[in-house]
Tab-separated table of C-alpha atoms in Angstrom:
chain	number	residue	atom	x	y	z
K	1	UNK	CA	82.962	103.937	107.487
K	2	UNK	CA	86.396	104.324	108.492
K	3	UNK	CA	88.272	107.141	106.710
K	4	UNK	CA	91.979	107.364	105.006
K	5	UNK	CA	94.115	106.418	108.056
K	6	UNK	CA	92.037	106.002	110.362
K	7	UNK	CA	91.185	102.394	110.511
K	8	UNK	CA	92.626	99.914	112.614
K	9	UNK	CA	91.544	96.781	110.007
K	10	UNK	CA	92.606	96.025	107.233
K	11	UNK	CA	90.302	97.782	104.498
K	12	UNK	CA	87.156	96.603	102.730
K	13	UNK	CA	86.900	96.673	99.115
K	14	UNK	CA	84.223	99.259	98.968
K	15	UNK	CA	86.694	101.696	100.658
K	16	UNK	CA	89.708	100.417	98.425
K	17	UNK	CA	87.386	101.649	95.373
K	18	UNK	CA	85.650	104.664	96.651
K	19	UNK	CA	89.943	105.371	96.976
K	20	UNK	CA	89.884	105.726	101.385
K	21	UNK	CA	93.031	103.572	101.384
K	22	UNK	CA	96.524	104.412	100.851
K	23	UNK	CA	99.644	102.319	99.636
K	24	UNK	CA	100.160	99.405	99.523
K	25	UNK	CA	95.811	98.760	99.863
K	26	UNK	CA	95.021	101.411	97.408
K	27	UNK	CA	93.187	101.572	94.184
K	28	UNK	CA	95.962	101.652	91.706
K	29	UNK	CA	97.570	98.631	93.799
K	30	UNK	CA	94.258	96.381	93.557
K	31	UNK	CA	94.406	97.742	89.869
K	32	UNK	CA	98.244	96.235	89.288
K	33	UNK	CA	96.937	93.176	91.173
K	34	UNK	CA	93.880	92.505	89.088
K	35	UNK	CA	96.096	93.242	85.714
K	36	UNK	CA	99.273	90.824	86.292
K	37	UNK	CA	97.677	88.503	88.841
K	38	UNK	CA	94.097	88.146	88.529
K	39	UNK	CA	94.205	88.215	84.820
K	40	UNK	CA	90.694	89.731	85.165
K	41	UNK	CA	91.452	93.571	84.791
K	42	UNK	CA	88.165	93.819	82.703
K	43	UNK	CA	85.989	93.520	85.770
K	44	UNK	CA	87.494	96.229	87.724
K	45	UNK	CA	87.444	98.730	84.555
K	46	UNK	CA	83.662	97.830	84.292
K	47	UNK	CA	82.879	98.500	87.786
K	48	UNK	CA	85.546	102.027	87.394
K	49	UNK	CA	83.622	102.740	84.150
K	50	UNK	CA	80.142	102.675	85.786
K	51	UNK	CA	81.586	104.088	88.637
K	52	UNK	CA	82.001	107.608	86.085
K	53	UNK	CA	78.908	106.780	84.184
K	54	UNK	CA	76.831	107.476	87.970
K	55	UNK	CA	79.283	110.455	88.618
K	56	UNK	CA	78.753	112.068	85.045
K	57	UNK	CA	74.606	112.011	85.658
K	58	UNK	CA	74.974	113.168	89.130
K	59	UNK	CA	77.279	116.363	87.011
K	60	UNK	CA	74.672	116.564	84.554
K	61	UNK	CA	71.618	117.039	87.170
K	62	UNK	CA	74.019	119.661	89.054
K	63	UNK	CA	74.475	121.389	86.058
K	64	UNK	CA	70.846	120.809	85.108
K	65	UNK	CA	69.950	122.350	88.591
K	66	UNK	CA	72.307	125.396	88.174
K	67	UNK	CA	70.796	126.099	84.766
K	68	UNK	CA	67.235	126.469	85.630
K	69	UNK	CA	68.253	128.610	88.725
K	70	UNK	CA	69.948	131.232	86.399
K	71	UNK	CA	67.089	131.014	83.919
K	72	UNK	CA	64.483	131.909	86.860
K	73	UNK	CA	66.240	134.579	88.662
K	74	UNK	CA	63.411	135.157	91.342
K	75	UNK	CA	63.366	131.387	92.193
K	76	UNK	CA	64.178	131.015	95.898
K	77	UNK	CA	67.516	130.322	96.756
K	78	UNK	CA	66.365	128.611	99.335
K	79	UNK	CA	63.966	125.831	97.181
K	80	UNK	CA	66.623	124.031	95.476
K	81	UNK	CA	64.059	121.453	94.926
K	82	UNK	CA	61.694	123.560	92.725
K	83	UNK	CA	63.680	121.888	89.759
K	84	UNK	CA	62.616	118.458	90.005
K	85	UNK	CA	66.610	117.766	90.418
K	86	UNK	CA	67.503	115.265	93.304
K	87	UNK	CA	69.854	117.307	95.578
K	88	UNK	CA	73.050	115.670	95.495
K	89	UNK	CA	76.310	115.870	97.233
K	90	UNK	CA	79.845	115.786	94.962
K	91	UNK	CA	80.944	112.405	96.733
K	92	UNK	CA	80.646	110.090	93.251
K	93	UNK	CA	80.257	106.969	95.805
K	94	UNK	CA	76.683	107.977	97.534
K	95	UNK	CA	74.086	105.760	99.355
K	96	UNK	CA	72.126	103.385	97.105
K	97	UNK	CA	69.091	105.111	97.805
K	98	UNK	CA	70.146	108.303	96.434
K	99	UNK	CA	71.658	106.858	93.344
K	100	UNK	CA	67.761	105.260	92.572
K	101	UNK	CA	66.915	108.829	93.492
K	102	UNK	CA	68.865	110.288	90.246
K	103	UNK	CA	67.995	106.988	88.711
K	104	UNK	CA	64.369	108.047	88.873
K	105	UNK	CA	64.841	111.422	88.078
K	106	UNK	CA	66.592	111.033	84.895
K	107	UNK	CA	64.105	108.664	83.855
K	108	UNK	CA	61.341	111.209	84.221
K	109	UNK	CA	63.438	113.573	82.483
K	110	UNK	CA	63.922	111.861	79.648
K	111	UNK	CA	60.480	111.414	78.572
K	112	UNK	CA	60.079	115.209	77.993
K	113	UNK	CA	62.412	118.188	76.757
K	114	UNK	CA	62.818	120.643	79.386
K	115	UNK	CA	63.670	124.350	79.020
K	116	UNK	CA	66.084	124.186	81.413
K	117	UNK	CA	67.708	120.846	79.108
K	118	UNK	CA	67.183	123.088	75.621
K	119	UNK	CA	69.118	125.964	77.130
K	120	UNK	CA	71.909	123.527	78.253
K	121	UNK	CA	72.816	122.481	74.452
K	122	UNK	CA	72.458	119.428	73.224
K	123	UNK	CA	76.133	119.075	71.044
K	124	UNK	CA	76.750	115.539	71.121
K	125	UNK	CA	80.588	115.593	70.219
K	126	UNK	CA	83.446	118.418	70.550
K	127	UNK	CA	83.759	119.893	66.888
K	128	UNK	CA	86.616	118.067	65.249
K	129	UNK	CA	87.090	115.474	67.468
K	130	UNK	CA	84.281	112.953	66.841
K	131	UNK	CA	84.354	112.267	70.427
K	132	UNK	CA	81.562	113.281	73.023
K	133	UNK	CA	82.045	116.228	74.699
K	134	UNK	CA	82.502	114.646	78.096
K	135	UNK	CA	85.735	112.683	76.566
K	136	UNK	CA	87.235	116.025	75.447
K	137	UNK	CA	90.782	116.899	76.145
K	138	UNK	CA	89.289	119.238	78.915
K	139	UNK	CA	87.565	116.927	80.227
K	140	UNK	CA	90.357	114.222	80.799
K	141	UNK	CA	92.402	116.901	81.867
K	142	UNK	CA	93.209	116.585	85.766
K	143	UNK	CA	93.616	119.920	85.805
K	144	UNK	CA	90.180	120.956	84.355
K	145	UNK	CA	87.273	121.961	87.211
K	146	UNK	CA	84.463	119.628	86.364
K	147	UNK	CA	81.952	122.260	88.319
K	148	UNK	CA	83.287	125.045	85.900
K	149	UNK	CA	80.671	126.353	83.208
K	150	UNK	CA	83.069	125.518	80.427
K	151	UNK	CA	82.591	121.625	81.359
K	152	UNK	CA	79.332	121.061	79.943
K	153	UNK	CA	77.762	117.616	80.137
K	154	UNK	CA	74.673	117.132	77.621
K	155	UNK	CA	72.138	114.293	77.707
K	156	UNK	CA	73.962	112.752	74.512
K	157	UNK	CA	76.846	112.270	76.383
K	158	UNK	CA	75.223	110.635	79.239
K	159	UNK	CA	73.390	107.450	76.400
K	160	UNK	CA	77.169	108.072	74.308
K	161	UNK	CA	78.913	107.220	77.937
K	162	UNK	CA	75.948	104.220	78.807
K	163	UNK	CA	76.364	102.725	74.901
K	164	UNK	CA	80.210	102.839	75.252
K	165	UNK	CA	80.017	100.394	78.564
K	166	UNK	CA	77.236	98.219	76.498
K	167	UNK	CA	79.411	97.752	73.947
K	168	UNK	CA	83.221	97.580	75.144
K	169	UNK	CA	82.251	94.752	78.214
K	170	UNK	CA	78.964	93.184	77.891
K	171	UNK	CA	78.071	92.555	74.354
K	172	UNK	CA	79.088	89.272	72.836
K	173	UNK	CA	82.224	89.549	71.363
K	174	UNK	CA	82.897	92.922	72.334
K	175	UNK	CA	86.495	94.499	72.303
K	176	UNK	CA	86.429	93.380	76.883
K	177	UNK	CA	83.625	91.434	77.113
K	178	UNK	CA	83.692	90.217	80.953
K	179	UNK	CA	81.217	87.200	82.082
K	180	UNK	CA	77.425	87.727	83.227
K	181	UNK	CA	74.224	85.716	83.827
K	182	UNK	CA	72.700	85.924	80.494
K	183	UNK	CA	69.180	87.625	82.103
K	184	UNK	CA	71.424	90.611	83.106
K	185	UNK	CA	72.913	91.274	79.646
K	186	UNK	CA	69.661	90.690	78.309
K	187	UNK	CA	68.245	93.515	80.634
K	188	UNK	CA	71.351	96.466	80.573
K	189	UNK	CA	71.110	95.790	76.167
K	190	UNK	CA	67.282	96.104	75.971
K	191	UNK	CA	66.651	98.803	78.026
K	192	UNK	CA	70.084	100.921	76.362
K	193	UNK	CA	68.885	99.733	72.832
K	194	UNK	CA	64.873	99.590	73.425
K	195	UNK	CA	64.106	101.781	75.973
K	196	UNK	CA	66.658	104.121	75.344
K	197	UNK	CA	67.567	104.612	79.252
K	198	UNK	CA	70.908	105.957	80.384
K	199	UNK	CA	70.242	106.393	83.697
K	200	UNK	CA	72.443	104.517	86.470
K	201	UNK	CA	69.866	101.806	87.591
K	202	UNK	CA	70.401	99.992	84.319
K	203	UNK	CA	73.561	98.775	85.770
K	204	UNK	CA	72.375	98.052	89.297
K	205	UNK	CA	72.668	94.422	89.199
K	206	UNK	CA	75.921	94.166	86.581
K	207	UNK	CA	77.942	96.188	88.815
K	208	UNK	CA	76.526	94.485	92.212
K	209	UNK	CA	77.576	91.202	90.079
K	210	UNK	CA	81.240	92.175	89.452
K	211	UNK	CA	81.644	93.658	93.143
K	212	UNK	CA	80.313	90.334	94.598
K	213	UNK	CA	82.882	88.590	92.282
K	214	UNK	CA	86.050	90.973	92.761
K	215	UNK	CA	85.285	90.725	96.564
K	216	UNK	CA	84.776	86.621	96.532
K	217	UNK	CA	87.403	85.293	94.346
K	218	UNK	CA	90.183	88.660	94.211
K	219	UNK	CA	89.967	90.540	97.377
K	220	UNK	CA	91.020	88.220	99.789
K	221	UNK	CA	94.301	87.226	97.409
K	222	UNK	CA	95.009	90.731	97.494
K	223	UNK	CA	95.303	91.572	100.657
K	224	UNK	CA	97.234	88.846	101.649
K	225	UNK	CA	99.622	90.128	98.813
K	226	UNK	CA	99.732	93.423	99.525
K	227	UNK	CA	98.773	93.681	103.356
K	228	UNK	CA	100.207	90.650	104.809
K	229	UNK	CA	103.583	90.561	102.207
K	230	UNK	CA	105.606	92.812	99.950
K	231	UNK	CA	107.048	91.321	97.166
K	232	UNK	CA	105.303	90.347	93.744
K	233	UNK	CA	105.341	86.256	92.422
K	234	UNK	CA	108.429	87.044	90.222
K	235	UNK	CA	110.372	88.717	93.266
K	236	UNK	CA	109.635	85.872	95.136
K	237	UNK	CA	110.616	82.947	92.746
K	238	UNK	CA	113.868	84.972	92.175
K	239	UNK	CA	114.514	85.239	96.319
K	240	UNK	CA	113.647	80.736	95.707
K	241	UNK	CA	116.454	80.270	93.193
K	242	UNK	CA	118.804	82.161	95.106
K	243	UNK	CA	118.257	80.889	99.161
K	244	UNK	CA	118.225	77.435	97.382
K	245	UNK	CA	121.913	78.099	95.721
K	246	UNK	CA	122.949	79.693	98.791
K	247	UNK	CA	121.698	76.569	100.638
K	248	UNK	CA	123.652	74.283	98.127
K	249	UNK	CA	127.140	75.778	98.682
K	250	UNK	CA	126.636	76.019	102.346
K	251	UNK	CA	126.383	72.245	102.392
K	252	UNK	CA	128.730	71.710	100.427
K	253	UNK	CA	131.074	73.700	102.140
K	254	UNK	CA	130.255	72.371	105.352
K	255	UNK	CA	130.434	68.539	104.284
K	256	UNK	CA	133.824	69.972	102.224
K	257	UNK	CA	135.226	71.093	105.707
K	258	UNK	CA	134.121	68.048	107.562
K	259	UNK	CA	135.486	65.489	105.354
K	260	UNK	CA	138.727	67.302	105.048
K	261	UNK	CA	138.770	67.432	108.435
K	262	UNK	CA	140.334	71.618	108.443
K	263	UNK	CA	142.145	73.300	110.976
K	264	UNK	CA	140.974	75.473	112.751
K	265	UNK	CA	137.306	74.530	113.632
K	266	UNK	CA	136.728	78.074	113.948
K	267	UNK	CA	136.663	78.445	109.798
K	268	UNK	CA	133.273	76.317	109.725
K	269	UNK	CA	131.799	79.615	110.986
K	270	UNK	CA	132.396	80.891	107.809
K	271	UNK	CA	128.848	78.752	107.250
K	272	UNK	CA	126.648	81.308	108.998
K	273	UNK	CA	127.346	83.211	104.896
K	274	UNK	CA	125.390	80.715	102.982
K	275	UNK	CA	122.964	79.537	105.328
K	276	UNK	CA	121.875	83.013	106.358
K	277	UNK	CA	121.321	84.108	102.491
K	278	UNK	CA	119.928	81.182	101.732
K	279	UNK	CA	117.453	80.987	104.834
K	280	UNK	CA	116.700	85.045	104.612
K	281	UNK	CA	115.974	83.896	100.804
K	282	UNK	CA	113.436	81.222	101.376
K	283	UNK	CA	112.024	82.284	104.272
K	284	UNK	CA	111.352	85.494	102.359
K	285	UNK	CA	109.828	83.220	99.561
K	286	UNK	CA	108.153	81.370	101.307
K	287	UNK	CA	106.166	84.464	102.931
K	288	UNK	CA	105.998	86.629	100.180
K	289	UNK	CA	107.503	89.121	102.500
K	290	UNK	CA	111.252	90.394	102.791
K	291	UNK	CA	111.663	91.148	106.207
K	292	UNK	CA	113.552	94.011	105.589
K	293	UNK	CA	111.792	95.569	103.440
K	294	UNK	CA	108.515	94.996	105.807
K	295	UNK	CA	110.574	96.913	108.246
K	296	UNK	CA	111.899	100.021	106.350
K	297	UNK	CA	108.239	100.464	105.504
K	298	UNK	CA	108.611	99.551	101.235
K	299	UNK	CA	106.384	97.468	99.506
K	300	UNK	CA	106.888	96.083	95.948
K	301	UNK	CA	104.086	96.509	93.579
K	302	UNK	CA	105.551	95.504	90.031
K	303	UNK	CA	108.759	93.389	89.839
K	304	UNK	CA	111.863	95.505	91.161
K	305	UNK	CA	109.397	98.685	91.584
K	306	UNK	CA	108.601	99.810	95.021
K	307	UNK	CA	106.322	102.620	97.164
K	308	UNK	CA	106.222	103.355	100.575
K	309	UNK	CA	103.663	101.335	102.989
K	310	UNK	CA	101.213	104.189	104.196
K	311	UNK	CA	98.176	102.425	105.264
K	312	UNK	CA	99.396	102.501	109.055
K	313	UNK	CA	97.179	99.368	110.498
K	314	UNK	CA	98.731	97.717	107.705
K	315	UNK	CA	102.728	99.338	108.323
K	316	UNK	CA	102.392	97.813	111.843
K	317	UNK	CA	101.231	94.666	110.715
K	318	UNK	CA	103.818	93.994	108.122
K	319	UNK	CA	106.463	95.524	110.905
K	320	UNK	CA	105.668	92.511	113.348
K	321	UNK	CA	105.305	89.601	110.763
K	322	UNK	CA	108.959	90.655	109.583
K	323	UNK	CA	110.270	90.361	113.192
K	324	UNK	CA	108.832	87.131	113.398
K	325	UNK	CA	110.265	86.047	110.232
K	326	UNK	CA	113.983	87.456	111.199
K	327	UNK	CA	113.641	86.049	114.631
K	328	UNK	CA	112.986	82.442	113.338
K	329	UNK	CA	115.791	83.225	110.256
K	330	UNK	CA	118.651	83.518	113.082
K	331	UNK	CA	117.104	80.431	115.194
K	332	UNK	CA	117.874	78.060	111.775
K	333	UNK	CA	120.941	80.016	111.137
K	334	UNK	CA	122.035	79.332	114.257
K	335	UNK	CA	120.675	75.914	114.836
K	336	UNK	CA	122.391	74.699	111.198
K	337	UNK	CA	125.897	76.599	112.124
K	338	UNK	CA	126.367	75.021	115.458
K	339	UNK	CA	125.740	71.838	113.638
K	340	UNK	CA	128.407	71.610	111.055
K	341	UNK	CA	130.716	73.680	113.289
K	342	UNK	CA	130.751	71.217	116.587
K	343	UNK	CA	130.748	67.859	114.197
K	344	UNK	CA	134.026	66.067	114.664
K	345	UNK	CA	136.131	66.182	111.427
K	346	UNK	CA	136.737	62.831	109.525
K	347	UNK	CA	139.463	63.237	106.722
K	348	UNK	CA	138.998	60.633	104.007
């Protein structure tokens, strides 16, 4: 798996959500894209929110881990597997395998109350707030050290975080509720409501759902916005409206100077104006990609707002498709100027 930068391809979605990707392929771009052109934001905030649901039980076993090492001060250092606690690494996006290795453990966990657990706490919400401890102003803090003592996560918050994903996108009529083969809302409600699982497994086949989906019917839109143009549907439409105006008065200035038959032929140049807006206009349209702004290395993500390309496969690649586009801009220019300007005059 390529890493930030050092790709030459254009990115897959995995690495555009595990955030390996920068500007204009990055998250919070495919996050714009889904909101104001996909109209199907919900999906992606699913996928995000079970995304931190996997990272906050892979905190909770670390911290799990940690606490039955301090209670058993001869334990060897050395037998970090003496707690029952897969080992995991702090990368939130780990191999399948190992996330059915926490899913297991949790499981397992659950159906018995450990010392290590009791001596954790079990507060279910910040005093005060009446939120779980895990959505504490700490917490959301960017700031705040998630491996720092201070940033306890408690079983509670791990169901209160699994409930809060049941009930914002997948029951009927919930406050987001996003589309899914009734057998797999059946299985994520019974097993959070029945069973009384949190662990990550419960969403296995939900989030491989929405990834399928986002990477079927989204992706590929995407990066031929954002990878292969520059400018947002609104941008464009705008850059229509104008090269077509442009293209209007250059007509009728041309026909104007024909038909009045003006001296000097050398004023019909005057044309290359309005036909080069108006070309540069709907060629840029018509592309979705201002060839200047391709070149300068700027990319627009909401209307008139704009960040740097940094993706370099992707830099390059917008770089030569905005040649192209200026090179065939001058051809018509040119083709259209010489037109009008070597037409003999005819005053009516």
């Amino acid at each position: 798996m390529g890493t930030i930068g050092d790709r030459n391809r254009l990115p897959t979605l995995f690495e555009v959500l595990s955030r390996r990707t920068l500007p204009p392929v990055d998250l919070f771009s495919f996050y714009i894209y889904m909101r104001d052109q996909q109209r199907s934001v919900d999906y992606l905030d699913f996928w995000l929110d079970v995304a931190q649901h996997i990272s906050l039980c892979r905190h909770y076993v670390r911290e799990l881990r940690r606490s039955v090492l301090v209670s058993t001060p001869d334990l060897d250092k050395g037998s970090k597997r003496s707690s029952g606690a897969p080992d995991l690494g702090d990368d939130g996006y780990e191999m399948k395998s190992d996330d059915q290795r926490l899913s297991a453990f949790l499981r397992s966990e659950g159906t018995s109350e450990s010392p290590a657990r009791r001596s954790m706490g079990d507060t279910l919400e910040t005093p005060g707030t009446g939120r779980p401890s895990f959505m504490s102003s700490s917490a959301l803090d960017p700031n705040t050290d998630s491996t720092s003592p201070g940033h306890t996560v408690t079983r509670n918050d791990l169901r209160a975080s699994a409930e809060k994903i049941l009930y914002t996108f997948l029951l009927r009529g919930a406050e987001r509720e996003i589309v899914l083969p009734e057998v797999i809302l059946q299985s994520i409600a019974n097993a959070i409501e029945v069973e009384a699982r949190d662990d990550p497994a419960i969403f296995d086949e939900a989030k491989d759902y929405v990834f399928q989906a986002m990477e079927r019917d989204a992706f590929p839109g995407f990066l031929r916005a954002k990878a292969l143009g520059n400018l947002v549907p609104p941008s464009a439409t705008i850059r229509l409206i104008v090269g077509l105006l442009a293209m209007f008065g250059g007509f009728w200035a041309a026909f104007a100077l024909i038909f009045l038959d003006i001296k000097p032929k050398s004023t019909r140049l005057w044309l290359i104006l309005p036909f080069s807006i108006g070309i540069y206009c709907l060629m840029a349209h018509q592309y979705s990609l201002d060839p200047i702004m391709g070149l300068i290395g700027i990319s627009e993500y909401t209307l008139m707002s704009f960040t740097r390309v940094k993706e370099p496969y992707v830099r390059r690649l917008l770089s030569k498709r905005s040649l192209w586009i200026l090179a065939l801009t001058v051809l018509m220019v040119t083709a259209l100027t010489c037109l009008y300007v070597f037409v003999p005059g005819k005053r009516l």
